mmCIF file of C-alpha atoms in Angstrom:
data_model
loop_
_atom_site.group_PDB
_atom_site.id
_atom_site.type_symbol
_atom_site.label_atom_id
_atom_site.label_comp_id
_atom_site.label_asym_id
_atom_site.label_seq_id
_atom_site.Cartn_x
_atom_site.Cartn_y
_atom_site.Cartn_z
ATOM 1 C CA UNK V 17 -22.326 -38.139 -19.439
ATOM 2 C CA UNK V 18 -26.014 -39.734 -19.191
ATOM 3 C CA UNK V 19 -25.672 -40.157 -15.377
ATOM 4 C CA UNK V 20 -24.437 -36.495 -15.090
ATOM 5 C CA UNK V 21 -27.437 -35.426 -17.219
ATOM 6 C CA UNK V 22 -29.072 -37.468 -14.798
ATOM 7 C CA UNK V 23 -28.101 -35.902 -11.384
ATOM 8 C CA UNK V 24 -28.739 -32.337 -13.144
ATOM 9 C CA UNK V 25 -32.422 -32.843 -13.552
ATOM 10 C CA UNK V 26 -32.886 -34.560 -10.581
ATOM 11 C CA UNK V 27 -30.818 -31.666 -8.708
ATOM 12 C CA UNK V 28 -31.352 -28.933 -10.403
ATOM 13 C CA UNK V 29 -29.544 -26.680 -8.012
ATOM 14 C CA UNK V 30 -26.714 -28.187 -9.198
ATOM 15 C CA UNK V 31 -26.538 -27.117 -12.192
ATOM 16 C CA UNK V 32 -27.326 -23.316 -11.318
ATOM 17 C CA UNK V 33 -24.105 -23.004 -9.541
ATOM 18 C CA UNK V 34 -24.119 -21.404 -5.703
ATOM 19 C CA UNK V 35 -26.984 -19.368 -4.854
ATOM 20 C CA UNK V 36 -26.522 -15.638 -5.314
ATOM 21 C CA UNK V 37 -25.229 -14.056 -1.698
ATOM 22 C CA UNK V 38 -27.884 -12.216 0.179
ATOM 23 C CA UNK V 39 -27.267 -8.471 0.081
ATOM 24 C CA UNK V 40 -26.575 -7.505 4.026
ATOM 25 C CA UNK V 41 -28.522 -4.692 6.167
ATOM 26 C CA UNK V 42 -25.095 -3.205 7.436
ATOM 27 C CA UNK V 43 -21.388 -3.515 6.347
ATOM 28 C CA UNK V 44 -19.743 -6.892 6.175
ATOM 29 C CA UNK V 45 -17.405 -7.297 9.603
ATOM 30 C CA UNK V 46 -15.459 -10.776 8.978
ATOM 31 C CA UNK V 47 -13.975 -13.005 5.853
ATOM 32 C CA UNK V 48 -13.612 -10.021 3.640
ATOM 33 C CA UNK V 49 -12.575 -12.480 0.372
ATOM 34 C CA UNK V 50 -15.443 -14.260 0.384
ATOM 35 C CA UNK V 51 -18.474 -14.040 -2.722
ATOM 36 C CA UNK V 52 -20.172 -10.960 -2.607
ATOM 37 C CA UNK V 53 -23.848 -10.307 -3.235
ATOM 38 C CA UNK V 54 -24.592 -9.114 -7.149
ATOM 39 C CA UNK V 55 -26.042 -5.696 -6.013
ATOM 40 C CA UNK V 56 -25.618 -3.067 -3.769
ATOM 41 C CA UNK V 57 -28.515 -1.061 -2.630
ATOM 42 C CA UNK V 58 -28.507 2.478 -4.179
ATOM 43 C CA UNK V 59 -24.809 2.302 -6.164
ATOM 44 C CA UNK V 60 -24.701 0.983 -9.677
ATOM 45 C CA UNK V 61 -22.838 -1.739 -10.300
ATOM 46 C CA UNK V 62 -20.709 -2.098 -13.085
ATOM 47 C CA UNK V 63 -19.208 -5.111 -15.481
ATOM 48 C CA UNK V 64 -15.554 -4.814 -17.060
ATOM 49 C CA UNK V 65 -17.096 -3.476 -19.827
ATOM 50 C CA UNK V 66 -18.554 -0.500 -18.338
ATOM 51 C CA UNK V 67 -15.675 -0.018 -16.221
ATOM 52 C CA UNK V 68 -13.649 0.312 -18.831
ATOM 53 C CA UNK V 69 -15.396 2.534 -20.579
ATOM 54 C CA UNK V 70 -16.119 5.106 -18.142
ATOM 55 C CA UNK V 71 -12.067 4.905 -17.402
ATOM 56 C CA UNK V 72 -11.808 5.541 -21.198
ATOM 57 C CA UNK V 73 -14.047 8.696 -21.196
ATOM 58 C CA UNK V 74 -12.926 9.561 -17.533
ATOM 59 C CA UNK V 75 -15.913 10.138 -16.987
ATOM 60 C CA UNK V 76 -16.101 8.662 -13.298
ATOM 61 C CA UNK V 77 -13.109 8.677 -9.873
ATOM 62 C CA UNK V 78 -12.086 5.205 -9.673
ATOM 63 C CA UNK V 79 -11.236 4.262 -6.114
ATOM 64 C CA UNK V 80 -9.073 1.292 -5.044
ATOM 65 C CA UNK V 81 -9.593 0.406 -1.485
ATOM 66 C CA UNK V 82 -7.601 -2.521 -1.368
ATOM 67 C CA UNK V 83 -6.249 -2.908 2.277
ATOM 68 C CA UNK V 84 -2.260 -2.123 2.296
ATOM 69 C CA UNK V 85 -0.613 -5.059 4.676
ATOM 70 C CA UNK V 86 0.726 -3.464 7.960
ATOM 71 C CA UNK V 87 4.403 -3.609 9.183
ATOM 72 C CA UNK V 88 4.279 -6.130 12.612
ATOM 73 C CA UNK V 89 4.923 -4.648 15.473
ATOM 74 C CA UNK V 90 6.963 -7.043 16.830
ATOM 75 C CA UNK V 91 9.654 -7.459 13.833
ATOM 76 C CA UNK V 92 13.307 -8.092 15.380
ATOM 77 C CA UNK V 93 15.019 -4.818 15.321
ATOM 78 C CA UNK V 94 16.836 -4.428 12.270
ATOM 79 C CA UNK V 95 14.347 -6.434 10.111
ATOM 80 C CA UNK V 96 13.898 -4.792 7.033
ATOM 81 C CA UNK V 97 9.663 -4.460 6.057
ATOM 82 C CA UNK V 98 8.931 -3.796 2.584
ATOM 83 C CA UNK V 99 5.072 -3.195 1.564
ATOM 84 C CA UNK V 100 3.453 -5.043 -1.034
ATOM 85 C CA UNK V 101 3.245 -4.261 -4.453
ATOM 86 C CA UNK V 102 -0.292 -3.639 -5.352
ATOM 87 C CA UNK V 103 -0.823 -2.740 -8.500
ATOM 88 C CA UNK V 104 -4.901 -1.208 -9.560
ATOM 89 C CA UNK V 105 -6.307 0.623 -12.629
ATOM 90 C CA UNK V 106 -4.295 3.369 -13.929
ATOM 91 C CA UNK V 107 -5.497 6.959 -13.000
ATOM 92 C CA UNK V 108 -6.937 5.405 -9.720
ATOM 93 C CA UNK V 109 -6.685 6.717 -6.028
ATOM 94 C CA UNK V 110 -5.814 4.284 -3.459
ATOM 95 C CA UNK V 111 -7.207 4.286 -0.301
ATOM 96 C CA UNK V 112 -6.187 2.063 1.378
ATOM 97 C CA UNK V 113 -8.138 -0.034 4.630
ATOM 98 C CA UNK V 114 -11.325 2.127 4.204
ATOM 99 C CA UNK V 115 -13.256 -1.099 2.973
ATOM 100 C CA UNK V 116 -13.475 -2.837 6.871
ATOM 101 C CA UNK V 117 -17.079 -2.960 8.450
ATOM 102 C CA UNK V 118 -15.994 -0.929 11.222
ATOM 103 C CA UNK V 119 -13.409 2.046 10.680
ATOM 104 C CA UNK V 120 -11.819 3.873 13.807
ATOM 105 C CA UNK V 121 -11.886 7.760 13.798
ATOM 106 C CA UNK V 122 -8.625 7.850 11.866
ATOM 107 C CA UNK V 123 -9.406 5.639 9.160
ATOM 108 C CA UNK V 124 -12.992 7.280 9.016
ATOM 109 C CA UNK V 125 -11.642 11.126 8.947
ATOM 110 C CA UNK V 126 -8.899 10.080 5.849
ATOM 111 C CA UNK V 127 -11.231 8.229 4.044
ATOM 112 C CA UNK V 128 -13.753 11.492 4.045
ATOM 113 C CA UNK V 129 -10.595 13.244 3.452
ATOM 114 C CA UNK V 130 -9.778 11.598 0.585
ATOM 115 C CA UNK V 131 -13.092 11.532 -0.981
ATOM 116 C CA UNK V 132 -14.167 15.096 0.013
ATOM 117 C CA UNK V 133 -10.371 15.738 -1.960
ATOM 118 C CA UNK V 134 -10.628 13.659 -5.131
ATOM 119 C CA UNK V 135 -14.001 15.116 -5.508
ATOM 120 C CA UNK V 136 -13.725 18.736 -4.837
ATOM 121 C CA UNK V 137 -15.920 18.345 -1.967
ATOM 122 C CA UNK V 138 -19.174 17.694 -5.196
ATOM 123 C CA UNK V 139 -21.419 14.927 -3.246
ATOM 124 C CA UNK V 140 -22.764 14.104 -7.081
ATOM 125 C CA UNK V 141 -19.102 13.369 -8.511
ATOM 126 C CA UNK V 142 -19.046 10.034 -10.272
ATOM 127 C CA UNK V 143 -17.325 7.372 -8.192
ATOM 128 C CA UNK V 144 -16.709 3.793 -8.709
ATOM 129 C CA UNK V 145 -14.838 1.778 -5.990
ATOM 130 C CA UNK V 146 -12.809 -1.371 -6.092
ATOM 131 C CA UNK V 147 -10.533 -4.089 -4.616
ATOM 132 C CA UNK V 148 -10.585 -7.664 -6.463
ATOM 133 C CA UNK V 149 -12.710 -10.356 -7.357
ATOM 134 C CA UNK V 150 -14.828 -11.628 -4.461
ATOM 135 C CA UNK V 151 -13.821 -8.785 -1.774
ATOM 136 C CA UNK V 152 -16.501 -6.827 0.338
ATOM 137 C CA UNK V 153 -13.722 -4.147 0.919
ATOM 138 C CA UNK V 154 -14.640 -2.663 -2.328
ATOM 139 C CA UNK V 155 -18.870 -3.167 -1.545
ATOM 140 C CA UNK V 156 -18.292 -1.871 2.275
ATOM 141 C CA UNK V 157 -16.589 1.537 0.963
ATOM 142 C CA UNK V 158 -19.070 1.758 -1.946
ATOM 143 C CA UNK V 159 -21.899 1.365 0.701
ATOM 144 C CA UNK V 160 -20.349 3.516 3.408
ATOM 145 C CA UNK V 161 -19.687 6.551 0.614
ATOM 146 C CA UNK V 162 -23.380 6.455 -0.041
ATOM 147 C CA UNK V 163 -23.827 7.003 3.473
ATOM 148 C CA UNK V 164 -21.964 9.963 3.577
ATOM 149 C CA UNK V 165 -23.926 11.306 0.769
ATOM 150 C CA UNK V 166 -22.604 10.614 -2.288
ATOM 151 C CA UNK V 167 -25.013 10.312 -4.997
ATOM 152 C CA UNK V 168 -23.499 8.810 -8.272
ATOM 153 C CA UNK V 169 -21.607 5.717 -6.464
ATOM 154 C CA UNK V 170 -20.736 2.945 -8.677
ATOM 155 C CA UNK V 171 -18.965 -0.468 -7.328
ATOM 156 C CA UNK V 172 -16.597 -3.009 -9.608
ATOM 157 C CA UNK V 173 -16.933 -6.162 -8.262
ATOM 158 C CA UNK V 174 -14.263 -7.730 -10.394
ATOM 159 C CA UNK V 175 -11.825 -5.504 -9.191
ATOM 160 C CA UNK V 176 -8.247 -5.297 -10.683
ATOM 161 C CA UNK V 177 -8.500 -9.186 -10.627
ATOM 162 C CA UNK V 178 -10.808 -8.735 -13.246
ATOM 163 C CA UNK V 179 -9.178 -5.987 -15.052
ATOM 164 C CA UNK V 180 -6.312 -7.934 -15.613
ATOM 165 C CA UNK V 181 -7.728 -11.072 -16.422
ATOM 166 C CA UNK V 182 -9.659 -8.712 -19.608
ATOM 167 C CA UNK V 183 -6.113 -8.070 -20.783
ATOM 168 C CA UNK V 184 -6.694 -4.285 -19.671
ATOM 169 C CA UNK V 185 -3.479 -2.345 -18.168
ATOM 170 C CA UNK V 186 -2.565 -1.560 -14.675
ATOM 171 C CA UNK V 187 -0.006 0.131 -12.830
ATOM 172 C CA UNK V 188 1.901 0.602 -9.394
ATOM 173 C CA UNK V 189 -0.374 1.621 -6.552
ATOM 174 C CA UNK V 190 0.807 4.233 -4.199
ATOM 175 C CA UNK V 191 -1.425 5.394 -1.166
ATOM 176 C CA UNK V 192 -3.338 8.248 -1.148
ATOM 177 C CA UNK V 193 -1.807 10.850 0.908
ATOM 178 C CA UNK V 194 -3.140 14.304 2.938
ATOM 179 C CA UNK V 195 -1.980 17.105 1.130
ATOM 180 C CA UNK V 196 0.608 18.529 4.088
ATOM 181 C CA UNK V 197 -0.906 22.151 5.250
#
């Protein structure tokens, strides 16, 4: 115990614990489950405890954007392909794959879709936006939602990792889908 005293005072960097992640200019493009910086310009961000209670008063959209795994293409015919369970707050949205750095047309036009939808099209509707612990899925949608003019963005770095973890409940994820029409 004395030597690890020791090595703490004479490194105290070590005892700190990693150095807080830098908070990027533009989205994060690579190793999405990877520590994430503690802030995100002009979005709140929120601890269990005030993610839970602003699910208890409903007072803000929660948003899981937790990336749904794709089917392979090249599956032997026959092969039967069953999607992960994901399972997220209850009450939440999922949109899934709209946390990437870079999101083609498609991907872009459903996640403004789904956002312009949950919303009623208000640019000032409450918001908060999640994946799990340590993913820049949830911090790349929060960030890209701000750029498309939302105002009252909030982001849950713990995610549903978290959320469970605090004993609070969760249910079965199913994607967020157009309304046909």
């Amino acid at each position: 115990m004395a030597g690890l005293a020791l090595a703490l005072l004479a490194f105290p960097a070590l005892a700190e614990g990693p150095a807080p992640v830098a908070e990027p200019d533009g989205y994060r493009m690579e190793e999405y489950r990877a520590p994430t910086p503690p802030t995100l310009r002009g979005a709140k961000v929120l601890d269990t405890v005030a993610a839970e209670r602003a699910w208890r008063d409903k007072s803000a959209i929660f948003v899981d954007v937790m990336p749904r795994d794709v089917k392979p293409a090249n599956l032997p015919a026959g092969t039967l392909w069953r999607d992960k369970r994901r399972d997220h707050l209850p009450g939440s949205a999922w949109l899934p794959n709209v946390g990437y750095g870079a999101l083609n047309a498609e991907v872009d036009g459903y996640f403004r879709a789904g956002l312009d939808a949950l919303t009623g099209g208000r640019r000032d509707a409450p918001l908060v936006f999640y994946c799990q612990t340590d993913c820049w899925m949830s911090w790349n949608a929060a960030k890209r939602a701000l750029g498309y003019g939302f105002t009252r963005v909030a982001w849950y770095p713990a995610g549903s990792d978290g959320w469970a973890k605090a004993g609070l409940p969760l249910e079965e994820a199913h994607p967020w889908t157009r309304p046909a029409g």
